[in-house]
CSV table of C-alpha atoms in Angstrom, one decimal:
chain,number,residue,atom,x,y,z
A,166,MET,CA,-0.3,-0.1,0.0
A,167,ARG,CA,2.9,2.5,1.0
A,168,GLN,CA,4.7,1.7,-2.6
A,169,SER,CA,1.3,2.3,-4.7
A,170,LEU,CA,0.5,5.6,-2.5
A,171,ALA,CA,4.4,6.7,-3.5
A,172,GLN,CA,3.9,5.4,-6.7
A,173,PHE,CA,0.6,7.2,-7.1
A,174,GLU,CA,1.8,10.5,-5.6
A,175,THR,CA,5.1,10.4,-7.7
A,176,ALA,CA,2.8,10.1,-11.3
A,177,PHE,CA,0.9,12.6,-10.1
A,178,LEU,CA,4.0,15.2,-9.6
A,179,GLU,CA,5.3,14.1,-13.2
A,180,GLU,CA,1.7,14.6,-14.3
A,181,THR,CA,1.3,18.2,-12.7
A,182,VAL,CA,4.6,19.3,-14.2
A,183,GLU,CA,3.8,17.6,-17.8
A,184,ASP,CA,0.7,19.9,-17.7
A,185,ARG,CA,2.1,22.8,-16.8
A,186,ALA,CA,4.7,22.7,-19.1
A,187,ARG,CA,2.1,22.1,-21.6
A,188,ARG,CA,-0.2,24.9,-20.3
A,189,GLU,CA,3.2,27.4,-21.0
A,190,ARG,CA,3.6,26.0,-24.4
A,191,LEU,CA,0.0,26.7,-25.3
A,192,ARG,CA,0.0,30.1,-23.8
A,193,ARG,CA,3.2,30.6,-25.8
A,194,GLN,CA,1.8,29.5,-29.1
A,195,ALA,CA,-1.3,31.7,-28.6
A,196,VAL,CA,0.9,34.9,-28.2
A,197,ALA,CA,2.9,33.9,-31.0
A,198,ARG,CA,-0.5,33.8,-33.1
A,199,SER,CA,-2.0,36.9,-31.8
A,200,GLN,CA,1.5,38.9,-32.7
A,201,GLN,CA,1.7,37.2,-36.0
A,202,ARG,CA,-2.1,38.3,-36.4
A,203,ARG,CA,-1.1,41.4,-35.5
A,204,ARG,CA,2.0,42.0,-37.7
A,205,GLN,CA,-0.2,40.6,-40.7
A,206,ARG,CA,-3.1,43.1,-40.2
A,207,THR,CA,-0.2,46.1,-39.9
A,208,GLN,CA,1.0,45.1,-43.2
A,209,ARG,CA,-2.4,44.8,-44.9
A,210,ASN,CA,-3.4,48.0,-42.9
A,211,GLY,CA,-0.2,50.1,-44.7
A,212,THR,CA,-0.3,48.5,-48.0
A,213,VAL,CA,-4.0,50.0,-48.4
A,214,ARG,CA,-2.6,53.2,-47.1
A,215,PHE,CA,0.0,53.3,-49.3
A,216,SER,CA,-2.4,52.7,-52.2
A,217,LEU,CA,-5.1,55.4,-51.6
A,218,LEU,CA,-2.1,58.0,-51.0
A,219,LEU,CA,-0.5,57.0,-54.9
A,220,ALA,CA,-4.2,56.9,-56.1
A,221,ALA,CA,-4.9,60.9,-54.2
A,222,MET,CA,-1.1,61.9,-55.3
A,223,LEU,CA,-2.0,60.9,-59.1
A,224,THR,CA,-5.3,62.3,-58.7
A,225,THR,CA,-4.1,65.8,-57.6
A,226,THR,CA,-1.5,65.6,-60.6
A,227,VAL,CA,-3.9,65.0,-63.5
A,228,LEU,CA,-6.3,67.6,-62.1
A,229,VAL,CA,-3.7,70.4,-61.2
A,230,THR,CA,-2.4,69.7,-64.7
A,231,ILE,CA,-5.7,69.9,-66.6
A,232,ALA,CA,-6.3,73.3,-64.4
A,233,MET,CA,-3.0,74.6,-65.7
A,234,PHE,CA,-3.7,73.6,-69.5
A,235,ARG,CA,-6.9,75.1,-69.3
A,236,ALA,CA,-5.6,78.4,-67.7
A,237,LEU,CA,-3.4,79.0,-70.4
A,238,ALA,CA,-5.5,78.4,-72.9
A,239,LEU,CA,-7.7,80.9,-71.1
A,240,MET,CA,-5.3,83.7,-71.1
A,241,PHE,CA,-4.1,82.9,-74.6
A,242,SER,CA,-7.1,82.7,-76.3
């Protein structure tokens, strides 16, 4: 009985240590996934913002060019 109780306690302690290690591993994996999603979201948002900035600059350039040539045409007509 004493031996089986000692074996039971030893097995319980080993299982407890393994369980703690597993929980810590799962927590680290969850943190890593969260950081990866955050990086992906930041990169995606950055790409969208850059595209919008580029479109705004091109639109402004086209509109200013058209306005400039119309103003010149009015001045010389």
